[in-house]
PDB file of C-alpha atoms in Angstrom:
ATOM      1  CA  MET A  25     101.997  89.171 209.929  1.00 55.00           C
ATOM      2  CA  GLU A  26     100.537  92.047 212.427  1.00 63.00           C
ATOM      3  CA  VAL A  27     103.637  94.571 211.528  1.00 70.00           C
ATOM      4  CA  HIS A  28     102.577  94.200 207.955  1.00 72.00           C
ATOM      5  CA  PHE A  29      98.666  94.267 208.283  1.00 73.00           C
ATOM      6  CA  PRO A  30      97.912  95.683 211.467  1.00 75.00           C
ATOM      7  CA  ASP A  31      93.906  95.943 210.756  1.00 78.00           C
ATOM      8  CA  VAL A  32      93.583  92.266 209.635  1.00 82.00           C
ATOM      9  CA  THR A  33      91.942  89.966 212.374  1.00 83.00           C
ATOM     10  CA  GLN A  34      90.694  86.573 212.304  1.00 84.00           C
ATOM     11  CA  ARG A  35      88.017  84.706 214.390  1.00 79.00           C
ATOM     12  CA  GLN A  36      86.361  81.424 214.639  1.00 77.00           C
ATOM     13  CA  LEU A  37      82.657  81.267 213.516  1.00 67.00           C
ATOM     14  CA  PRO A  38      80.024  78.932 214.613  1.00 62.00           C
ATOM     15  CA  ARG A  39      79.537  75.325 212.836  1.00 53.00           C
ATOM     16  CA  VAL A  40      76.244  75.619 211.269  1.00 53.00           C
ATOM     17  CA  CYS A  41      76.160  73.022 208.443  1.00 57.00           C
ATOM     18  CA  SER A  42      79.542  71.247 208.675  1.00 61.00           C
ATOM     19  CA  ASP A  43      81.824  69.407 211.172  1.00 64.00           C
ATOM     20  CA  HIS A  44      84.499  72.131 210.373  1.00 77.00           C
ATOM     21  CA  PHE A  45      84.548  75.748 211.861  1.00 68.00           C
ATOM     22  CA  PRO A  46      84.489  78.764 209.438  1.00 75.00           C
ATOM     23  CA  ILE A  47      87.073  81.253 209.857  1.00 83.00           C
ATOM     24  CA  LEU A  48      86.679  84.801 209.087  1.00 80.00           C
ATOM     25  CA  LEU A  49      89.117  86.782 207.727  1.00 81.00           C
ATOM     26  CA  ASP A  50      88.683  90.667 208.748  1.00 81.00           C
ATOM     27  CA  CYS A  51      90.639  93.081 206.490  1.00 78.00           C
ATOM     28  CA  GLY A  52      89.391  96.087 208.304  1.00 72.00           C
ATOM     29  CA  GLY A  53      86.787  96.995 205.683  1.00 67.00           C
ATOM     30  CA  ILE A  54      87.157  99.319 202.463  1.00 64.00           C
ATOM     31  CA  GLN A  55      88.802 102.880 203.398  1.00 64.00           C
ATOM     32  CA  GLY A  56      87.142 105.068 201.522  1.00 64.00           C
ATOM     33  CA  GLY A  57      89.149 108.111 200.130  1.00 67.00           C
ATOM     34  CA  LYS A  58      88.501 111.731 198.928  1.00 73.00           C
ATOM     35  CA  ARG A  59      85.398 112.131 197.400  1.00 72.00           C
ATOM     36  CA  TYR A  60      85.767 114.149 194.257  1.00 78.00           C
ATOM     37  CA  PHE A  61      83.483 116.689 193.003  1.00 82.00           C
ATOM     38  CA  LYS A  62      81.245 115.576 189.841  1.00 80.00           C
ATOM     39  CA  PHE A  63      78.811 117.429 187.874  1.00 83.00           C
ATOM     40  CA  LYS A  64      75.445 115.484 187.797  1.00 82.00           C
ATOM     41  CA  ASN A  65      73.398 115.636 184.887  1.00 80.00           C
ATOM     42  CA  MET A  66      70.436 115.130 186.573  1.00 79.00           C
ATOM     43  CA  TRP A  67      70.730 118.590 187.956  1.00 84.00           C
ATOM     44  CA  PHE A  68      69.340 120.060 184.658  1.00 84.00           C
ATOM     45  CA  ASN A  69      65.956 118.222 185.410  1.00 77.00           C
ATOM     46  CA  SER A  70      65.690 120.294 188.543  1.00 80.00           C
ATOM     47  CA  ASP A  71      63.508 123.239 188.329  1.00 81.00           C
ATOM     48  CA  GLY A  72      65.575 126.703 188.612  1.00 88.00           C
ATOM     49  CA  PHE A  73      68.718 124.917 188.331  1.00 90.00           C
ATOM     50  CA  VAL A  74      70.551 127.222 185.463  1.00 92.00           C
ATOM     51  CA  ASN A  75      68.790 130.678 187.367  1.00 94.00           C
ATOM     52  CA  ARG A  76      70.377 129.143 190.603  1.00 93.00           C
ATOM     53  CA  VAL A  77      73.916 128.758 189.651  1.00 94.00           C
ATOM     54  CA  LYS A  78      73.789 132.275 187.571  1.00 95.00           C
ATOM     55  CA  GLN A  79      72.516 133.805 191.146  1.00 96.00           C
ATOM     56  CA  TRP A  80      75.435 131.844 192.849  1.00 95.00           C
ATOM     57  CA  TRP A  81      78.178 132.962 190.625  1.00 96.00           C
ATOM     58  CA  SER A  82      76.921 136.710 190.504  1.00 95.00           C
ATOM     59  CA  SER A  83      77.036 136.640 194.398  1.00 96.00           C
ATOM     60  CA  TYR A  84      80.376 135.761 194.947  1.00 95.00           C
ATOM     61  CA  ASP A  85      83.019 138.937 195.156  1.00 94.00           C
ATOM     62  CA  PHE A  86      86.553 137.987 195.391  1.00 93.00           C
ATOM     63  CA  GLN A  87      89.740 140.216 194.463  1.00 94.00           C
ATOM     64  CA  GLY A  88      92.790 139.626 192.811  1.00 94.00           C
ATOM     65  CA  SER A  89      94.019 138.393 189.503  1.00 95.00           C
ATOM     66  CA  PRO A  90      91.213 137.140 186.932  1.00 94.00           C
ATOM     67  CA  SER A  91      92.553 133.611 187.179  1.00 94.00           C
ATOM     68  CA  PHE A  92      92.336 133.807 191.119  1.00 95.00           C
ATOM     69  CA  ILE A  93      88.858 134.831 191.125  1.00 94.00           C
ATOM     70  CA  LEU A  94      87.759 132.590 188.526  1.00 94.00           C
ATOM     71  CA  ALA A  95      89.421 129.708 190.784  1.00 94.00           C
ATOM     72  CA  ARG A  96      87.560 131.244 193.811  1.00 96.00           C
ATOM     73  CA  LYS A  97      84.499 131.309 192.438  1.00 95.00           C
ATOM     74  CA  LEU A  98      84.482 127.585 191.103  1.00 94.00           C
ATOM     75  CA  LYS A  99      85.613 126.578 194.502  1.00 94.00           C
ATOM     76  CA  ALA A 100      82.653 128.349 196.185  1.00 95.00           C
ATOM     77  CA  LEU A 101      80.289 126.884 193.624  1.00 95.00           C
ATOM     78  CA  LYS A 102      81.603 123.738 193.920  1.00 94.00           C
ATOM     79  CA  HIS A 103      80.440 123.781 197.830  1.00 93.00           C
ATOM     80  CA  ASN A 104      77.042 125.319 196.998  1.00 94.00           C
ATOM     81  CA  LEU A 105      76.404 122.615 194.662  1.00 93.00           C
ATOM     82  CA  LYS A 106      77.560 120.013 197.149  1.00 90.00           C
ATOM     83  CA  GLN A 107      75.237 121.390 199.878  1.00 89.00           C
ATOM     84  CA  TRP A 108      72.305 121.916 197.119  1.00 89.00           C
ATOM     85  CA  ASN A 109      72.628 118.255 196.024  1.00 85.00           C
ATOM     86  CA  GLU A 110      72.384 116.868 199.343  1.00 82.00           C
ATOM     87  CA  GLN A 111      69.094 118.725 199.592  1.00 81.00           C
ATOM     88  CA  LEU A 112      68.048 117.820 196.119  1.00 76.00           C
ATOM     89  CA  LEU A 113      68.798 114.096 196.571  1.00 74.00           C
ATOM     90  CA  SER A 114      67.007 114.097 199.864  1.00 74.00           C
ATOM     91  CA  ASN A 115      64.268 115.722 198.580  1.00 79.00           C
ATOM     92  CA  VAL A 116      63.870 113.597 195.614  1.00 79.00           C
ATOM     93  CA  LEU A 117      63.480 110.403 197.606  1.00 81.00           C
ATOM     94  CA  LEU A 118      61.016 112.203 200.080  1.00 85.00           C
ATOM     95  CA  GLN A 119      58.965 113.068 197.047  1.00 85.00           C
ATOM     96  CA  GLN A 120      58.969 109.933 195.508  1.00 85.00           C
ATOM     97  CA  ARG A 121      57.616 108.418 198.719  1.00 85.00           C
ATOM     98  CA  SER A 122      55.088 110.896 198.896  1.00 89.00           C
ATOM     99  CA  LEU A 123      53.917 110.682 195.593  1.00 87.00           C
ATOM    100  CA  LEU A 124      53.803 106.930 195.885  1.00 85.00           C
ATOM    101  CA  GLU A 125      51.565 106.960 199.003  1.00 85.00           C
ATOM    102  CA  GLU A 126      49.421 109.389 197.359  1.00 87.00           C
ATOM    103  CA  LEU A 127      48.767 107.649 194.245  1.00 85.00           C
ATOM    104  CA  GLN A 128      48.341 104.517 195.813  1.00 86.00           C
ATOM    105  CA  GLY A 129      45.699 106.293 197.866  1.00 86.00           C
ATOM    106  CA  LEU A 130      43.917 107.728 194.929  1.00 86.00           C
ATOM    107  CA  GLU A 131      44.233 103.967 193.193  1.00 85.00           C
ATOM    108  CA  GLY A 132      42.451 102.646 196.160  1.00 84.00           C
ATOM    109  CA  GLU A 133      39.782 105.259 196.086  1.00 86.00           C
ATOM    110  CA  GLU A 134      39.339 104.471 192.478  1.00 84.00           C
ATOM    111  CA  GLU A 135      38.870 100.739 193.109  1.00 83.00           C
ATOM    112  CA  ALA A 136      36.042 101.481 196.010  1.00 88.00           C
ATOM    113  CA  ARG A 137      34.147 103.945 193.517  1.00 90.00           C
ATOM    114  CA  THR A 138      34.304 106.062 190.657  1.00 90.00           C
ATOM    115  CA  LEU A 139      36.942 109.214 191.100  1.00 86.00           C
ATOM    116  CA  SER A 140      35.541 112.731 190.835  1.00 90.00           C
ATOM    117  CA  GLU A 141      37.000 114.892 187.903  1.00 92.00           C
ATOM    118  CA  SER A 142      39.190 116.926 190.244  1.00 91.00           C
ATOM    119  CA  GLU A 143      40.264 113.580 191.692  1.00 90.00           C
ATOM    120  CA  ASN A 144      41.165 112.531 188.346  1.00 89.00           C
ATOM    121  CA  THR A 145      42.959 115.499 187.542  1.00 93.00           C
ATOM    122  CA  CYS A 146      45.108 115.458 190.430  1.00 91.00           C
ATOM    123  CA  LYS A 147      45.671 111.699 190.002  1.00 88.00           C
ATOM    124  CA  SER A 148      47.236 113.007 186.298  1.00 89.00           C
ATOM    125  CA  GLN A 149      49.084 115.793 187.874  1.00 92.00           C
ATOM    126  CA  VAL A 150      50.833 112.872 190.429  1.00 88.00           C
ATOM    127  CA  VAL A 151      51.846 110.263 187.802  1.00 86.00           C
ATOM    128  CA  THR A 152      53.320 113.306 185.938  1.00 89.00           C
ATOM    129  CA  GLU A 153      55.231 114.866 188.933  1.00 87.00           C
ATOM    130  CA  LEU A 154      56.309 110.957 189.684  1.00 84.00           C
ATOM    131  CA  LYS A 155      57.575 110.436 186.150  1.00 86.00           C
ATOM    132  CA  ARG A 156      59.782 113.640 186.347  1.00 84.00           C
ATOM    133  CA  VAL A 157      60.920 112.312 189.855  1.00 83.00           C
ATOM    134  CA  LEU A 158      62.054 108.771 188.753  1.00 84.00           C
ATOM    135  CA  LEU A 159      63.420 110.745 185.682  1.00 84.00           C
ATOM    136  CA  ILE A 160      65.989 112.639 188.067  1.00 80.00           C
ATOM    137  CA  GLU A 161      66.915 109.197 189.663  1.00 81.00           C
ATOM    138  CA  GLU A 162      67.237 107.280 186.812  1.00 82.00           C
ATOM    139  CA  ILE A 163      69.446 110.138 184.989  1.00 79.00           C
ATOM    140  CA  SER A 164      71.711 109.940 188.318  1.00 75.00           C
ATOM    141  CA  TRP A 165      71.957 105.917 187.930  1.00 76.00           C
ATOM    142  CA  ARG A 166      72.776 106.094 184.227  1.00 75.00           C
ATOM    143  CA  GLN A 167      75.405 108.415 185.088  1.00 74.00           C
ATOM    144  CA  LYS A 168      76.810 106.673 188.022  1.00 72.00           C
ATOM    145  CA  LEU A 169      77.064 103.491 185.977  1.00 71.00           C
ATOM    146  CA  ARG A 170      78.038 104.686 182.668  1.00 64.00           C
ATOM    147  CA  ALA A 171      76.424 101.313 181.222  1.00 48.00           C
ATOM    148  CA  LEU A 172      75.742 101.511 177.300  1.00 49.00           C
ATOM    149  CA  TRP A 173      72.391  99.645 177.281  1.00 52.00           C
ATOM    150  CA  LEU A 174      71.215 101.679 180.052  1.00 50.00           C
ATOM    151  CA  LYS A 175      71.118 104.641 178.121  1.00 50.00           C
ATOM    152  CA  GLU A 176      68.452 102.578 175.947  1.00 45.00           C
ATOM    153  CA  GLY A 177      66.148 103.306 178.967  1.00 49.00           C
ATOM    154  CA  ASP A 178      66.293  99.711 180.686  1.00 53.00           C
ATOM    155  CA  LYS A 179      65.900 100.022 184.455  1.00 56.00           C
ATOM    156  CA  SER A 180      67.111  96.642 186.038  1.00 60.00           C
ATOM    157  CA  THR A 181      67.272  96.694 190.066  1.00 64.00           C
ATOM    158  CA  LYS A 182      69.539  93.251 189.611  1.00 67.00           C
ATOM    159  CA  PHE A 183      72.166  94.961 187.310  1.00 65.00           C
ATOM    160  CA  PHE A 184      72.539  98.164 189.410  1.00 66.00           C
ATOM    161  CA  HIS A 185      73.209  96.015 192.285  1.00 70.00           C
ATOM    162  CA  ARG A 186      75.390  93.830 190.437  1.00 73.00           C
ATOM    163  CA  VAL A 187      77.652  96.656 188.970  1.00 70.00           C
ATOM    164  CA  ALA A 188      77.856  98.637 192.247  1.00 71.00           C
ATOM    165  CA  ASN A 189      78.893  95.398 194.275  1.00 74.00           C
ATOM    166  CA  SER A 190      81.350  94.820 191.132  1.00 73.00           C
ATOM    167  CA  HIS A 191      82.792  98.540 191.788  1.00 69.00           C
ATOM    168  CA  ARG A 192      83.258  97.638 195.414  1.00 72.00           C
ATOM    169  CA  ARG A 193      84.911  94.367 195.054  1.00 70.00           C
ATOM    170  CA  ASN A 194      87.550  95.714 192.756  1.00 69.00           C
ATOM    171  CA  ASN A 195      88.583  98.213 195.348  1.00 70.00           C
ATOM    172  CA  ALA A 196      88.801  95.669 197.775  1.00 68.00           C
ATOM    173  CA  ILE A 197      92.075  93.411 198.845  1.00 67.00           C
ATOM    174  CA  ASP A 198      90.877  90.184 197.865  1.00 62.00           C
ATOM    175  CA  THR A 199      94.280  88.208 198.327  1.00 68.00           C
ATOM    176  CA  LEU A 200      97.485  88.876 200.508  1.00 68.00           C
ATOM    177  CA  MET A 201     100.845  87.488 199.200  1.00 67.00           C
ATOM    178  CA  VAL A 202     103.351  86.847 202.048  1.00 69.00           C
ATOM    179  CA  ASP A 203     107.288  87.305 201.237  1.00 60.00           C
TER     180      ASP A 203
END
């Protein structure tokens, strides 16, 4: 068996609720393959996305046949988009956290006293920006899950986890057949 499945290990776990010892069969985890580049629809909701792509595209300078130049430009653009996407995602999460904290602070003040006109304006701007940031996150989830009913706008965390875990289970080895 070790020859065919070198990463598989088994160990005995402590008895907790039974008079039997449970056995853990560890298959070495799920090995991730190469991550393919995918265009993300949420990028269109980011300020200046189209201008950024135009700027990158015009900055590339390659020599060769037109098909070679196109291929090299697409490869360079893919690299730039991947880097920018990492910054955007971390930015979106930080923005979301910051805006929620700011909104909670303003709502706390509102409970204690009446907000001034400038504070009300600030609160409405925070709410608008938070909605924009949440929309970017939702668009990302929609594209990842490709669920028809989600396109109608239903945002169910339980559903997200169920589908994400389902994908992970489908990619895992759940049974072994020994010859």
